[in-house]
PDB file of C-alpha atoms in Angstrom:
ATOM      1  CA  UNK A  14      38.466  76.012 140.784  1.00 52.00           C
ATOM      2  CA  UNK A  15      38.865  78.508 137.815  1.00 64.00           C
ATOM      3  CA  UNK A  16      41.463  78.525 135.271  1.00 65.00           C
ATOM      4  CA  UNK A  17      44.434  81.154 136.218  1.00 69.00           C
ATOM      5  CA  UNK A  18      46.580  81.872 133.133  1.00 70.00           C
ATOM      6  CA  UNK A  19      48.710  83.979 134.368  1.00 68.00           C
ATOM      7  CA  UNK A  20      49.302  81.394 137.578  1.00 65.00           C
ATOM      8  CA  UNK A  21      49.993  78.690 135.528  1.00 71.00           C
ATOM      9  CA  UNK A  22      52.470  80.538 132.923  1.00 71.00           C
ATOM     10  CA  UNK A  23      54.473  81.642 136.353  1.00 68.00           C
ATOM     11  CA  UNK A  24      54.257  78.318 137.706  1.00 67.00           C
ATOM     12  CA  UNK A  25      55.981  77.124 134.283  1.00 69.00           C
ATOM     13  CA  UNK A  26      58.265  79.935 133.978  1.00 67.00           C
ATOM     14  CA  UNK A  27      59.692  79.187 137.720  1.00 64.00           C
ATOM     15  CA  UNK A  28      60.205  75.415 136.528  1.00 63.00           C
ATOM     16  CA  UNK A  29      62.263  76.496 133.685  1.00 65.00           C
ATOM     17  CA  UNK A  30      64.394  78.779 135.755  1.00 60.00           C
ATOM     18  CA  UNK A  31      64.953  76.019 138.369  1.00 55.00           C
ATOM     19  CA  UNK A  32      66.346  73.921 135.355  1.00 55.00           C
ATOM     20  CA  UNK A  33      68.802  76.597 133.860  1.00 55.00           C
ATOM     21  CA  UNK A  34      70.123  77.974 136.618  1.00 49.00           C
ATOM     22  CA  UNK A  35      71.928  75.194 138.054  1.00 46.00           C
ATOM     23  CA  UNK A  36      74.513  73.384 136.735  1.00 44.00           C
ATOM     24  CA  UNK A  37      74.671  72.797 132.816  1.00 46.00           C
ATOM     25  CA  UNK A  38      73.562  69.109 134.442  1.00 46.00           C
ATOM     26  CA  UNK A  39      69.217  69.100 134.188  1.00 66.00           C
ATOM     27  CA  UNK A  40      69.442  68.193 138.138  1.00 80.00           C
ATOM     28  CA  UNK A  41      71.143  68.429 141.119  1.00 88.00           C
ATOM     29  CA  UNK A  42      70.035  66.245 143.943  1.00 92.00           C
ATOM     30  CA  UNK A  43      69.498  67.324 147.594  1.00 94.00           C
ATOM     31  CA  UNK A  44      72.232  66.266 149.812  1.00 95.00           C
ATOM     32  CA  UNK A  45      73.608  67.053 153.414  1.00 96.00           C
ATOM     33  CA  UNK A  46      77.516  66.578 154.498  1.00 96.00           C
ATOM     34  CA  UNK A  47      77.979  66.435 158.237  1.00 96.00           C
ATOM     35  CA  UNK A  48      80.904  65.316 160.389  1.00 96.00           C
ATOM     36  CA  UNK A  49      81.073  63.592 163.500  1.00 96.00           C
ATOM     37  CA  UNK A  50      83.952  63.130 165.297  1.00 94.00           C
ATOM     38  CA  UNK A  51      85.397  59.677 163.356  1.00 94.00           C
ATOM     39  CA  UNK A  52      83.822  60.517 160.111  1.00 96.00           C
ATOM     40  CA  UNK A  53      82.426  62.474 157.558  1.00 97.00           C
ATOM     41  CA  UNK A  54      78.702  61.358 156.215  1.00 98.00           C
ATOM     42  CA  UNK A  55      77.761  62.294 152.697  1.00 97.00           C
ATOM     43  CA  UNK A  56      73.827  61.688 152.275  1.00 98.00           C
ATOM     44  CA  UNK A  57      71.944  62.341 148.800  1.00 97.00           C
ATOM     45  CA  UNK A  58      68.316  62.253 148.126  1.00 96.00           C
ATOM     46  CA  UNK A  59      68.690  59.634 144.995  1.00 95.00           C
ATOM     47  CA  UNK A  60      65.200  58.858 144.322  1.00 91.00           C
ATOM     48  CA  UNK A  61      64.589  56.585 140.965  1.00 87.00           C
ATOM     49  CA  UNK A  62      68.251  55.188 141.086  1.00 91.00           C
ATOM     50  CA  UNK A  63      69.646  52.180 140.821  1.00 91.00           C
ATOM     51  CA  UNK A  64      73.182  51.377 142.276  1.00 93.00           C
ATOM     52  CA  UNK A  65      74.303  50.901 138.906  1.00 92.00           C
ATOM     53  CA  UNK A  66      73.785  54.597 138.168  1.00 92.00           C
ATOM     54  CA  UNK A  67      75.678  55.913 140.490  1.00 96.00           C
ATOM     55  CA  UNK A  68      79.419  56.446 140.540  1.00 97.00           C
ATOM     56  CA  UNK A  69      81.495  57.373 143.831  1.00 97.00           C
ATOM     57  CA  UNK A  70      85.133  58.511 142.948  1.00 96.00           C
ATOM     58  CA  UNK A  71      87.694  59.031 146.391  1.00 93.00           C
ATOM     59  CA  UNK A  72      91.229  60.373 146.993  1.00 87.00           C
ATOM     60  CA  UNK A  73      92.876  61.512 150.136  1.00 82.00           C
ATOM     61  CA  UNK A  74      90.632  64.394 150.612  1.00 90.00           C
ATOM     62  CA  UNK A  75      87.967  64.333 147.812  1.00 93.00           C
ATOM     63  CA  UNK A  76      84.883  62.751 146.990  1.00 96.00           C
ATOM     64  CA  UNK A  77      82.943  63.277 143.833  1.00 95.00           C
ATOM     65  CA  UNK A  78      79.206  61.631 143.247  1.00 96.00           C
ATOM     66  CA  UNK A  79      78.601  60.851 139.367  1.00 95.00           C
ATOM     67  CA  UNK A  80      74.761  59.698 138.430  1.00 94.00           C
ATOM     68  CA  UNK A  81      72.182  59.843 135.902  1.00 90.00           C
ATOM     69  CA  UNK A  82      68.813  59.620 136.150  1.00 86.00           C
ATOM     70  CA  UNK A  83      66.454  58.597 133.332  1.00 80.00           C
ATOM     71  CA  UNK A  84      63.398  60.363 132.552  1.00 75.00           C
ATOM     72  CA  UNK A  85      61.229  57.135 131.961  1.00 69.00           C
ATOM     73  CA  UNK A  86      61.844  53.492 132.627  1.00 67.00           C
ATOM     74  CA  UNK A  87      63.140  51.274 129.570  1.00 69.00           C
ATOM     75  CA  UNK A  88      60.419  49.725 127.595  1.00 73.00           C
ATOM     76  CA  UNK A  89      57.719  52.137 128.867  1.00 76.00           C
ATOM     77  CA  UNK A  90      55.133  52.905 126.367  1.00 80.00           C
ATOM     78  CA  UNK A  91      55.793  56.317 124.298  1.00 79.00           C
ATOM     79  CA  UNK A  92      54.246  59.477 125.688  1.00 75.00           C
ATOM     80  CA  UNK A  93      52.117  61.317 123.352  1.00 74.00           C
ATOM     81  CA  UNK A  94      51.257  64.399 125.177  1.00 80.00           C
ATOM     82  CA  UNK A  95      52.764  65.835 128.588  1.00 76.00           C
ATOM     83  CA  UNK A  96      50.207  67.470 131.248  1.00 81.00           C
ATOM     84  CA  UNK A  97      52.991  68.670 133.621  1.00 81.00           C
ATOM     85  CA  UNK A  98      56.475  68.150 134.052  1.00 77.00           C
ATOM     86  CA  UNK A  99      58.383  69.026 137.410  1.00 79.00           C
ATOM     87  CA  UNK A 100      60.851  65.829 137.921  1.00 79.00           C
ATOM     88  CA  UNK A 101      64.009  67.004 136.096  1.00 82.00           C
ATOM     89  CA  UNK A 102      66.443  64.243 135.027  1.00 82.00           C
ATOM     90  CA  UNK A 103      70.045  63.731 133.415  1.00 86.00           C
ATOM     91  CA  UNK A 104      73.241  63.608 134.804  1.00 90.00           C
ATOM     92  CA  UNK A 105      74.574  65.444 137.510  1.00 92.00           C
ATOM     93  CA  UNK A 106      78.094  65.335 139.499  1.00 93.00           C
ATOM     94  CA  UNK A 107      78.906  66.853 142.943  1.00 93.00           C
ATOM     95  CA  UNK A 108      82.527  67.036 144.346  1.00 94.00           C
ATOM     96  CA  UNK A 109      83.645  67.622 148.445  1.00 95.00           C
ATOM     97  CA  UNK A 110      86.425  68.702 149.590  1.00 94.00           C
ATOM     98  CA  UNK A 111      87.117  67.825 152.868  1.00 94.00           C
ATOM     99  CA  UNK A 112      89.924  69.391 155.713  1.00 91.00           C
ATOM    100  CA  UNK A 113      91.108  65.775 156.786  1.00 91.00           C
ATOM    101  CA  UNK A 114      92.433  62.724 155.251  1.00 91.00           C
ATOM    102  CA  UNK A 115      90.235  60.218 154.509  1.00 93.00           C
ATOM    103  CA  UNK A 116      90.636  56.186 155.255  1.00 93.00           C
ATOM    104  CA  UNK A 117      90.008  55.113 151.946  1.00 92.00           C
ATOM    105  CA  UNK A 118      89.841  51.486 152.493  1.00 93.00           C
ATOM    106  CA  UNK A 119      87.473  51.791 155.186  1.00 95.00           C
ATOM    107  CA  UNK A 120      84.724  54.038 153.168  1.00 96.00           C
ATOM    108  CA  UNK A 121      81.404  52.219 152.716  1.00 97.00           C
ATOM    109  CA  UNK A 122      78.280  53.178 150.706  1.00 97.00           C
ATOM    110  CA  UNK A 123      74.153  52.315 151.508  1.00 97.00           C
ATOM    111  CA  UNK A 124      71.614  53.129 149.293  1.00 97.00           C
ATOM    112  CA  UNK A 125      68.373  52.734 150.938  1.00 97.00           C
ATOM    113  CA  UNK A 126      64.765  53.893 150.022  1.00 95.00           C
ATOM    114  CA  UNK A 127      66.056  56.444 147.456  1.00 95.00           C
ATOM    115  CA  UNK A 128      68.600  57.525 149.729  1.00 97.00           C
ATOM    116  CA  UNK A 129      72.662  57.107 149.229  1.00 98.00           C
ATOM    117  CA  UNK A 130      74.500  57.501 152.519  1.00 98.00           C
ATOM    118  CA  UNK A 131      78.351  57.607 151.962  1.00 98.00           C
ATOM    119  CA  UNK A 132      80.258  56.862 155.267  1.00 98.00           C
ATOM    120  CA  UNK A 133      83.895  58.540 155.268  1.00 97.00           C
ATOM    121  CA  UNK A 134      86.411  57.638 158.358  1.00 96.00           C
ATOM    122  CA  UNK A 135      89.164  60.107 158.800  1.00 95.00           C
ATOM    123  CA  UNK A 136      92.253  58.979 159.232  1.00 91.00           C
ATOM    124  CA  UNK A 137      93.288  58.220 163.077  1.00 84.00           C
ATOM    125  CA  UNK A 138      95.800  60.974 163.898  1.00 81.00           C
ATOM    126  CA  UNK A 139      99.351  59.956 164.986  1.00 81.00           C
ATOM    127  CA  UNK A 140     100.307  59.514 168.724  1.00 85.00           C
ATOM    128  CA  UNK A 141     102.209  61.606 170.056  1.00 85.00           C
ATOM    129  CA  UNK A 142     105.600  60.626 170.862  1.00 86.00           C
ATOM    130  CA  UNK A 143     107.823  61.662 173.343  1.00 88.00           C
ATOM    131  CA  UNK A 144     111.236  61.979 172.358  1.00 89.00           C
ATOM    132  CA  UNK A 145     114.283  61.564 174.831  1.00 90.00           C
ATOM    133  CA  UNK A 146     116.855  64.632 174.213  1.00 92.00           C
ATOM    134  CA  UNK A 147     120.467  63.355 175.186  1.00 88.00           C
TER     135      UNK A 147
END
């Protein structure tokens, strides 16, 4: 396959873009919010982190994901010269707002092949009441 200059300098110039035009995090990982009738799910693509790394902060109505991911393991040997680079890394922090209370004691958190799945009852709405008028 022959050498294309001018593909590769693209190819690098796209990376770059990808990592500036974000957040002023490096990364921002993948991740779908969905709601089902009891609950809100919160699911990030969290590949490379440990449960230590990640942070989950909740109040009535907000959730904000904290992490960090580290561009090489500790004690790996030193790199002397990079052929390609695509897998960004740093912190990064995410916050949802959501249109219903949330029971707070009943949250619960997996993290699972790479993959953090945040759980998020709403808060059973009142019954009604019926009120006698005299």
């Amino acid at each position: 396959m022959p050498w294309e200059p001018l593909h590769e300098l693209r190819a690098w110039q796209e990376r770059m873009e990808r990592l500036s035009t974000h957040h002023p995090e490096a990364w921002t990982p993948p991740i779908d919010v969905y709601e089902t009738d009891a609950a809100f799910v919160v699911s990030a693509e969290l590949p490379g982190l440990a449960r230590q790394d990640i942070e989950l902060v909740l109040d009535a109505t907000r959730l904000t994901l904290r992490g960090c991911r580290h561009a090489r393991p500790a004690g790996a040997p030193p790199v002397v010269h990079f052929h390609q680079v695509e897998r960004a890394d740093g912190a990064f922090a995410r916050t949802f707002e959501f249109a219903e209370a949330i029971d707070v004691a009943a949250v619960s958190a997996d993290l699972a092949n790479g993959v953090l799945t945040v759980t998020l009852p709403k808060v059973p709405a009142a019954p009604l009441q019926t009120i006698e008028v005299r």
